[in-house]
Amino acid sequence: METKRTVFPNKVLPYLFVAPQLIITLVFFIWPATQAVKSSFERADPFGFSTQFVGLTHYIRLFQDPLYLNSIGRTVMFAIAVTAISMGLALLFAAAVSRLIRSSQFYTTLLVWPYAVAPVVAGILWWFLFNSSTGILAYMLRYFGVIWNANLNGTHAMILIIAAAAWKQISYNFLFFLAGMQSVPHSLTEAAAIDGAGPFKRFWTIVFPLLSPTTFFLFIININYVMFDTFGIIAATTNGGPNQATNILVYKVYSDGFIGLNIGSSSAQSVVLMLFVIALTFIQFRYVERRVNY
Amino acid sequence: MVENRPFLSILTHAVLIAGVIIVAFPVYVAIIAMTHTDVTLNSGAPLLPGGELVANLIAVWTFDPPGAPPFWLMVWNSTLMALIIMIGKIVISIVSAYAIVYFRFPFRTLAFWVIFITLMLPVEVRIIPTYEVVANLGMLNSYAGLTVPLIASATATFLFRQFFMTIPDEMMEAARVDGAGPLKFFRDILLPLSRTNIAALCIILFIYGWVQYLWPLLVTTREEHFTLMMGVRQMAGAQKVDPQWNIIMTAVVLAMLPPVVIVIAMQRLFVKGLVETEK
């Protein structure tokens, strides 16, 4: 790994500088993670006096548990919907803003602020909109004959959390798509325009393909967001219900472990999630190394 | 390139106006709800402001919500938590990046990878053991417990490392020729040069600390350490029995206001911070 051509000769100082970061990382990140791995292979007796090595029992049980398989299915559906909606809308808005010159700053300001809204707050905002007794969207849906009740109907609950999670993520995707579009060389689009390509054709044949590194990067980041950062949305709205309909993996690992106190199963779930993040991070950094493909 | 396509221009503005409406609508409804009484809100969903804004604001600031501490205390806790996390992350990241870039020492690469690993271990994948560590250290229900475990930051360290690598080597060589030691070089040259990066990072990290929910939920059981996010969640959760939506939505709007105002007021720095920390 690279350093400067010349470095300071001190022997002790650098250790003092990295120490705080390393101590916190070891104590609060790496040690707990190893404990999670360890307890996923163990069973504690009910009084907590002894633990017994049980091998892969927790994992085998986990993948035979219909509730866990249901949770995986729900998470996949949630992730696909949120990623598709928020990236699709963000791409549309970014394409529109990048056409403008004078008013682009104005629209950007009006589109980026939801980044700063907490997941919990986003959840409550949409819960209020879709609330079956007072919510304005539920009220409008009644005109179309839909009796909306996210407390009882699993599909309604899923739509609610998708809307809240996608809404919050649009601003983030928008900023990155916009930055990507602004780095597309003007000479390319101008040449295409001279050759007679209209704006839509230019977008799909030049701008969009050149954006593919951004799109891929955002895809990974969005999956990560949907898998982990949406905890607050679920906790503020459905609590995983009704009848497990919105019990996505990150909420389940919390509720099984912290509320249900099923340590073995929760640890196994933690390890599964950990492997998933490691894979995502790996893909992301492989990609960053080869940033531009063209 | 300037093109004259009136139809496309109208379409562009139409799309963006629709986008702004989609993005703003939930917050608009919440702000409208701030200006009505709970009776009005429970009998229908008004779309125009009423006259109860001041009454609701006073109610929120004076009201002691069931199951949560007074509102001002939660505002204080959230502010303190966000600020400690922000400052803590910046301080420990900038010094560790300094060590990694400007020194050669055994285990330097190892240190770098240990820091890198934190990216792969979000709190969500190690909930119970992290809780146990904090409990064993006696840090439950304290500001230290709320903040210290979140202070490690691979992204901030990488950002500073990246930035330090772009500073010409001659800068440090000149400083050394002039007799500056590592501490003086750091304080008088590196810190001033990093000012913009630090400011941009401050915005991102303040938001990060402000919106935390899962971690405070784990480590606080006593009301006096509840954060605003926990408080509004608590108030909204109690809504099934006694839906005081006017109070809830007023609290929600106040809870999202500080970071949103920061993003809008310092948009340029915010965008810089966001784009640079993520790459």
XYZ file of C-alpha atoms in Angstrom:
573
model
C 0.000 0.000 0.000
C 1.312 3.394 -0.963
C 2.606 6.058 1.389
C 4.403 9.311 0.811
C 7.863 9.425 -0.753
C 9.283 10.563 2.555
C 7.685 9.762 5.866
C 8.155 10.901 9.433
C 10.654 8.719 11.284
C 8.691 8.477 14.569
C 8.211 4.953 15.855
C 5.561 5.364 18.555
C 3.471 8.259 17.290
C 1.680 6.423 14.450
C 0.491 3.768 16.876
C -0.980 6.440 19.108
C -2.749 7.896 16.083
C -4.347 4.670 14.904
C -5.025 3.363 18.410
C -8.432 4.990 19.077
C -9.881 3.807 15.791
C -8.432 0.318 16.158
C -9.527 -0.108 19.770
C -13.116 0.874 18.966
C -13.110 -1.370 15.916
C -11.772 -4.345 17.837
C -14.000 -3.917 20.887
C -17.277 -2.940 19.230
C -17.024 -4.473 15.763
C -14.692 -7.402 15.443
C -15.067 -8.970 18.868
C -18.919 -8.911 18.740
C -18.825 -10.299 15.219
C -16.685 -13.246 16.323
C -19.055 -13.770 19.244
C -21.989 -13.866 16.836
C -20.207 -16.483 14.747
C -19.300 -18.467 17.865
C -22.778 -18.473 19.381
C -24.325 -19.469 16.073
C -22.638 -22.843 16.587
C -23.613 -23.190 20.249
C -26.624 -23.799 22.384
C -26.813 -22.269 25.863
C -28.690 -24.080 28.611
C -31.749 -22.217 29.915
C -29.882 -20.831 32.930
C -26.898 -19.666 30.935
C -24.394 -21.733 32.950
C -22.972 -23.766 30.111
C -22.907 -23.848 26.370
C -22.681 -26.806 24.101
C -21.277 -27.021 20.596
C -24.068 -27.960 18.225
C -22.413 -27.542 14.850
C -24.667 -26.409 12.058
C -27.910 -27.176 13.886
C -29.017 -23.544 14.042
C -28.334 -23.037 10.359
C -30.105 -26.216 9.299
C -33.096 -25.298 11.401
C -33.051 -21.776 10.074
C -33.239 -22.842 6.461
C -35.988 -25.321 7.245
C -38.020 -22.734 9.102
C -40.921 -21.557 6.924
C -40.940 -18.223 8.770
C -37.327 -17.567 7.815
C -37.867 -18.619 4.216
C -40.897 -16.334 4.154
C -38.715 -13.529 5.486
C -36.158 -14.089 2.725
C -38.921 -13.958 0.128
C -40.360 -10.765 1.589
C -36.916 -9.177 1.698
C -36.214 -10.020 -1.937
C -39.547 -8.571 -3.013
C -39.047 -5.456 -0.894
C -35.494 -4.968 -2.181
C -36.443 -5.328 -5.838
C -39.419 -3.003 -5.547
C -37.610 -0.273 -3.613
C -34.512 -0.393 -5.796
C -36.481 -0.362 -9.044
C -38.836 2.440 -8.009
C -36.282 4.723 -6.414
C -33.649 4.236 -9.105
C -36.180 4.551 -11.915
C -37.655 7.792 -10.628
C -34.221 9.167 -9.761
C -32.959 8.440 -13.270
C -35.971 10.191 -14.769
C -35.532 13.269 -12.564
C -31.778 13.393 -13.147
C -32.263 13.170 -16.912
C -34.761 16.017 -16.711
C -32.577 18.220 -14.493
C -29.514 17.679 -16.662
C -31.421 19.136 -19.620
C -31.945 22.387 -17.784
C -29.449 25.158 -17.320
C -30.923 27.981 -15.329
C -33.375 26.139 -13.087
C -31.358 22.974 -12.454
C -30.059 24.181 -9.089
C -33.572 25.069 -8.006
C -34.995 21.637 -8.781
C -31.975 19.890 -7.287
C -32.524 21.659 -3.982
C -36.161 20.634 -3.956
C -35.305 17.008 -4.697
C -32.347 16.253 -2.428
C -33.512 17.062 1.091
C -35.261 13.729 1.857
C -31.772 12.292 2.255
C -31.728 13.965 5.655
C -35.034 12.475 6.773
C -34.592 9.645 9.260
C -36.032 6.236 8.320
C -38.226 6.367 11.423
C -39.603 9.738 10.366
C -40.145 8.561 6.780
C -42.064 5.603 8.172
C -44.311 7.772 10.317
C -44.960 10.232 7.450
C -46.177 7.461 5.162
C -48.022 5.732 7.977
C -49.940 8.945 8.472
C -50.705 9.255 4.743
C -51.912 5.680 4.554
C -53.588 5.548 7.954
C -56.926 3.831 7.532
C -58.903 6.325 9.593
C -57.180 9.674 8.982
C -54.793 9.166 6.079
C -55.369 11.143 2.941
C -54.194 8.404 0.572
C -56.386 5.820 2.276
C -59.231 8.295 1.962
C -58.614 8.718 -1.783
C -58.309 4.973 -2.281
C -61.750 4.544 -0.801
C -63.132 6.390 -3.840
C -61.690 3.649 -5.995
C -63.311 1.033 -3.821
C -60.132 -0.042 -2.019
C -60.654 -0.555 1.682
C -57.160 0.277 2.789
C -55.884 -1.153 6.037
C -52.183 -1.763 6.470
C -52.846 -3.129 9.962
C -54.706 -6.122 8.591
C -53.711 -6.550 4.967
C -50.193 -7.806 4.313
C -50.057 -6.489 0.759
C -51.081 -3.039 1.931
C -48.414 -3.123 4.628
C -45.788 -4.125 2.072
C -46.835 -1.312 -0.283
C -46.598 1.115 2.621
C -43.015 0.227 3.530
C -41.976 0.120 -0.135
C -43.356 3.621 -0.637
C -41.614 4.987 2.459
C -38.284 3.330 1.694
C -38.284 4.259 -2.004
C -39.355 7.843 -1.268
C -36.436 8.356 1.086
C -33.881 6.900 -1.323
C -34.818 8.900 -4.458
C -32.709 11.881 -3.429
C -29.567 9.820 -2.989
C -29.910 8.048 -6.331
C -30.809 11.319 -8.004
C -27.589 13.014 -6.870
C -25.395 10.200 -8.115
C -27.202 9.863 -11.437
C -26.962 13.606 -11.927
C -23.233 13.613 -11.159
C -22.800 10.710 -13.590
C -24.701 12.494 -16.359
C -22.713 15.664 -15.895
C -19.515 13.733 -16.476
C -20.668 12.401 -19.854
C -18.618 14.355 -22.434
C -20.688 16.916 -24.317
C -18.793 16.172 -27.513
C -20.440 12.746 -27.689
C -23.996 13.979 -27.393
C -23.272 16.862 -29.735
C -21.828 14.547 -32.362
C -24.911 12.349 -32.098
C -27.156 15.381 -32.399
C -25.353 16.444 -35.569
C -25.895 12.946 -36.924
C -29.584 13.491 -36.345
C -30.220 11.573 -33.118
C -33.088 13.027 -31.080
C -32.931 13.563 -27.321
C -34.493 10.217 -26.418
C -32.264 8.283 -28.745
C -29.211 10.135 -27.422
C -30.209 9.281 -23.876
C -30.678 5.568 -24.469
C -27.743 5.012 -26.810
C -25.131 7.329 -25.297
C -25.887 8.673 -21.847
C -27.480 5.610 -20.306
C -24.762 3.143 -21.397
C -22.078 5.527 -20.159
C -23.873 5.668 -16.833
C -23.605 1.934 -16.300
C -20.836 2.185 -13.661
C -23.025 4.621 -11.701
C -26.063 2.428 -12.140
C -24.186 -0.615 -10.927
C -22.720 1.236 -7.952
C -26.165 2.557 -7.014
C -27.667 -0.897 -7.365
C -25.249 -2.279 -4.755
C -25.737 0.711 -2.446
C -29.509 0.440 -2.742
C -29.532 -3.249 -1.914
C -27.430 -2.439 1.127
C -29.824 0.360 2.088
C -32.922 -1.788 1.699
C -31.405 -4.671 3.648
C -30.193 -2.680 6.652
C -31.198 0.972 6.818
C -34.905 0.301 6.526
C -35.061 -1.056 10.060
C -36.432 2.257 11.325
C -39.185 2.286 8.705
C -40.419 -1.153 9.733
C -40.098 -0.353 13.440
C -42.109 2.835 13.035
C -44.891 1.326 10.948
C -45.694 -2.366 10.725
C -43.314 -4.039 13.221
C -42.983 -6.873 10.735
C -46.717 -7.532 10.617
C -49.457 -8.165 9.811
C -48.873 -11.901 10.016
C -45.145 -11.672 9.069
C -45.916 -9.876 5.812
C -43.224 -7.231 6.306
C -40.858 -9.147 8.583
C -37.747 -8.580 6.501
C -34.428 -10.145 7.518
C -33.008 -7.189 9.433
C -36.168 -6.792 11.469
C -36.393 -10.511 12.100
C -32.828 -10.778 13.393
C -33.650 -8.012 15.865
C -37.031 -9.315 16.964
C -35.920 -12.949 17.280
C -32.791 -12.050 19.206
C -33.608 -8.979 21.216
C -37.298 -9.486 21.850
C -37.657 -13.258 21.412
C -34.280 -13.948 23.091
C -33.574 -16.830 20.747
C -29.822 -16.244 20.747
C -28.722 -19.239 18.694
C -31.099 -18.621 15.825
C -30.552 -14.878 15.897
C -26.770 -15.389 15.770
C -27.106 -17.711 12.808
C -29.250 -15.077 11.100
C -26.598 -12.467 11.924
C -23.923 -14.584 10.311
C -26.032 -15.076 7.183
C -26.506 -11.313 6.931
C -22.811 -10.759 7.611
C -21.847 -13.015 4.708
C -24.260 -11.082 2.560
C -22.692 -7.694 3.439
C -19.200 -9.101 2.922
C -20.221 -10.260 -0.544
C -21.772 -6.871 -1.345
C -18.718 -4.965 -0.102
C -16.456 -7.236 -2.088
C -18.436 -6.658 -5.280
C -18.512 -2.922 -4.640
C -14.756 -2.629 -4.176
C -13.945 -4.885 -7.094
C -15.984 -2.507 -9.160
C -14.415 0.660 -7.736
C -11.012 -0.583 -8.828
C -12.188 -0.712 -12.416
C -14.222 2.435 -12.241
C -14.732 3.299 -15.881
C -15.426 0.611 -18.405
C -15.186 2.548 -21.601
C -25.560 22.321 -26.352
C -28.656 24.408 -26.812
C -31.621 22.969 -28.579
C -34.977 24.526 -29.147
C -37.549 21.875 -28.489
C -40.485 23.573 -26.781
C -42.478 20.392 -26.277
C -39.552 18.625 -24.619
C -38.902 21.595 -22.370
C -42.488 21.581 -21.194
C -42.253 17.847 -20.587
C -39.024 18.296 -18.634
C -40.584 20.846 -16.339
C -43.740 18.768 -15.987
C -41.702 15.722 -14.935
C -39.728 17.741 -12.419
C -42.755 19.448 -10.976
C -44.391 16.051 -10.571
C -41.187 14.837 -8.933
C -41.061 17.726 -6.511
C -44.705 17.108 -5.622
C -44.092 13.389 -4.996
C -41.092 14.184 -2.844
C -42.738 16.988 -0.913
C -46.251 15.612 -0.517
C -45.757 13.519 2.667
C -44.055 16.432 4.373
C -46.670 18.886 3.156
C -49.400 16.771 4.698
C -47.416 16.573 7.933
C -46.966 20.330 8.026
C -50.687 20.811 7.417
C -51.379 18.391 10.257
C -49.272 20.624 12.521
C -51.855 23.363 12.119
C -54.990 21.463 13.110
C -56.510 19.986 16.241
C -56.639 16.236 16.784
C -60.427 16.369 16.399
C -60.161 17.836 12.880
C -57.475 15.343 11.900
C -59.446 12.347 13.116
C -62.565 13.396 11.247
C -60.844 13.681 7.854
C -57.656 14.627 6.122
C -57.453 18.395 5.608
C -55.302 19.723 2.771
C -55.255 23.361 3.790
C -53.645 24.876 6.884
C -55.639 25.578 9.995
C -54.943 27.960 12.855
C -53.555 25.676 15.551
C -49.844 25.801 14.724
C -48.763 27.824 17.755
C -50.951 25.812 20.096
C -49.469 22.562 18.773
C -45.895 23.838 19.017
C -46.461 24.906 22.606
C -48.126 21.586 23.331
C -45.181 19.590 21.985
C -42.565 21.561 23.869
C -44.440 21.400 27.151
C -46.123 18.035 26.838
C -44.612 14.986 28.513
C -45.426 12.132 26.151
C -46.317 8.803 27.786
C -43.343 6.430 27.797
C -40.843 9.108 26.760
C -39.068 12.007 28.450
C -40.037 15.650 27.880
C -39.542 16.782 24.302
C -36.741 19.269 25.035
C -34.709 16.537 26.713
C -34.970 14.328 23.614
C -33.946 17.236 21.405
C -30.951 17.745 23.683
C -30.041 14.036 23.633
C -30.275 13.810 19.856
C -28.234 16.958 19.354
C -25.560 15.822 21.771
C -25.434 12.346 20.274
C -25.162 13.653 16.703
C -22.467 16.170 17.638
C -20.359 13.714 19.642
C -20.537 11.144 16.845
C -19.687 13.768 14.240
C -16.685 15.177 16.102
C -15.521 11.777 17.310
C -15.591 10.226 13.860
C -13.724 13.123 12.321
C -11.043 13.241 15.002
C -10.240 9.540 15.089
C -10.473 9.195 11.309
C -8.232 12.096 10.464
C -5.508 10.992 12.879
C -5.613 7.384 11.722
C -5.484 8.453 8.078
C -2.513 10.666 8.981
C -0.714 7.725 10.571
C -1.390 5.476 7.602
C -0.250 7.976 4.977
C 2.634 9.824 6.626
C 4.313 7.058 8.617
C 5.718 3.656 7.891
C 5.319 1.258 10.760
C 4.965 -2.493 11.230
C 1.354 -3.705 10.865
C 0.391 -0.588 8.926
C -1.366 -2.622 6.231
C -3.016 -4.754 8.893
C -4.340 -1.624 10.598
C -5.742 -0.453 7.284
C -7.589 -3.720 6.732
C -8.943 -3.819 10.267
C -10.452 -0.395 9.659
C -11.753 -1.577 6.289
C -13.547 -4.516 7.922
C -15.917 -2.179 9.775
C -17.635 -1.569 6.442
C -18.695 -5.175 6.426
C -20.031 -5.248 9.966
C -22.967 -2.859 10.330
C -24.574 -2.970 13.771
C -27.560 -4.815 12.318
C -25.536 -7.993 11.799
C -24.137 -8.160 15.331
C -26.932 -6.808 17.495
C -26.804 -9.019 20.566
C -23.040 -9.459 21.050
C -22.468 -5.721 20.623
C -25.163 -5.065 23.184
C -23.420 -7.504 25.530
C -20.063 -5.772 25.131
C -21.618 -2.405 25.920
C -23.498 -3.895 28.872
C -20.336 -5.531 30.256
C -18.481 -2.251 30.008
C -21.263 -0.591 32.012
C -22.078 1.768 29.150
C -25.818 1.152 28.878
C -27.889 4.275 29.448
C -25.023 6.691 28.986
C -23.913 9.114 26.319
C -20.731 7.079 25.962
C -22.750 3.979 25.154
C -24.850 5.912 22.669
C -21.883 7.304 20.793
C -18.512 5.584 21.251
C -19.423 2.282 19.524
C -20.558 4.231 16.456
C -17.461 6.391 16.206
C -15.238 4.054 14.189
C -15.464 5.125 10.573
C -13.881 3.435 7.610
C -15.442 5.824 5.101
C -14.147 8.947 6.830
C -10.687 7.396 7.190
C -10.631 6.508 3.496
C -11.765 9.978 2.523
C -8.952 11.609 4.481
C -6.442 9.053 3.233
C -7.504 9.738 -0.334
C -7.215 13.455 0.230
C -3.800 13.240 1.920
C -2.493 11.232 -1.015
C -3.307 14.151 -3.308
C -1.272 16.614 -1.245
C 2.132 17.043 -2.947
C 5.021 15.288 -1.195
C 7.021 18.514 -1.432
C 4.692 20.094 1.106
C 5.820 17.747 3.831
C 9.447 17.783 2.710
C 9.494 21.567 2.834
C 7.920 21.543 6.270
C 10.541 19.111 7.509
C 13.382 21.128 6.050
C 11.990 24.067 7.960
C 12.141 21.998 11.097
C 8.468 21.105 11.567
C 7.790 17.861 13.411
C 4.827 15.569 12.717
C 2.515 17.318 15.158
C 3.312 20.768 13.867
C 2.939 19.665 10.242
C -0.430 18.105 11.070
C -1.712 21.147 12.926
C -0.363 23.921 10.739
C -0.520 22.423 7.266
C -2.687 19.344 7.016
C -5.622 20.543 9.132
C -6.023 23.881 7.326
C -5.807 22.111 3.966
C -8.496 19.639 5.057
C -10.969 22.324 6.054
C -13.419 21.842 3.184
C -13.311 18.086 3.469
C -13.937 18.292 7.193
C -16.874 20.653 6.683
C -18.429 18.445 4.010
C -17.962 15.386 6.169
C -19.474 17.153 9.184
C -22.780 17.484 7.358
C -22.945 13.828 6.367
C -21.876 12.632 9.811
C -24.239 14.921 11.696
C -27.127 13.492 9.684
C -25.804 9.992 10.294
C -25.835 10.549 14.055
C -29.172 12.347 14.109
C -31.120 9.629 12.288
C -29.791 6.672 14.317
C -32.578 4.539 15.664
C -31.600 0.905 16.200
C -28.525 1.624 18.293
C -30.163 4.025 20.787
C -33.060 1.568 21.008
C -30.633 -1.151 22.121
C -28.511 0.741 24.609
C -31.042 2.966 26.340
C -33.732 1.663 28.622
C -34.140 4.707 30.820
C -36.173 7.576 29.505
C -33.631 10.265 30.278
C -31.397 9.024 27.453
C -34.085 8.556 24.816
C -33.356 10.270 21.524
C -35.812 12.155 19.379
C -36.147 9.279 16.917
C -37.106 6.931 19.739
C -39.468 9.528 21.132
C -41.411 10.144 17.928
C -41.574 6.395 17.352
C -42.947 5.998 20.873
C -45.524 8.714 20.344
C -46.614 7.292 17.002
C -46.754 3.813 18.494
C -49.088 4.960 21.255
C -51.402 6.310 18.579
C -53.593 3.201 18.515
C -55.224 4.099 21.809
C -55.327 7.870 21.683
C -54.459 9.274 18.261
C -53.221 12.775 18.928
C -52.008 13.159 15.375
C -51.537 16.906 15.700
C -48.963 16.403 18.472
C -47.315 13.435 16.744
C -46.931 15.196 13.413
C -45.666 18.395 15.037
C -43.007 16.354 16.837
C -42.159 14.494 13.620
C -41.694 17.702 11.642
C -39.519 19.199 14.372
C -37.484 15.975 14.503
C -36.680 16.105 10.797
C -36.110 19.828 10.624
C -32.462 20.257 11.762
C -30.795 17.918 9.234
C -33.116 18.988 6.405
C -32.337 22.644 7.030
C -28.618 21.854 7.064
C -28.849 20.006 3.746
C -30.768 22.806 2.068
C -28.634 25.601 3.499
C -25.321 23.928 2.736
C -26.247 22.028 -0.383
C -22.924 22.386 -2.142
C -20.910 21.069 0.792
C -23.483 18.350 1.396
C -23.262 17.072 -2.176
C -19.476 17.130 -2.020
C -19.479 15.195 1.238
C -21.945 12.634 -0.018
C -20.303 11.997 -3.354
C -16.804 11.845 -1.898
C -17.471 9.606 1.079
C -19.167 7.014 -1.060
C -16.576 6.496 -3.700
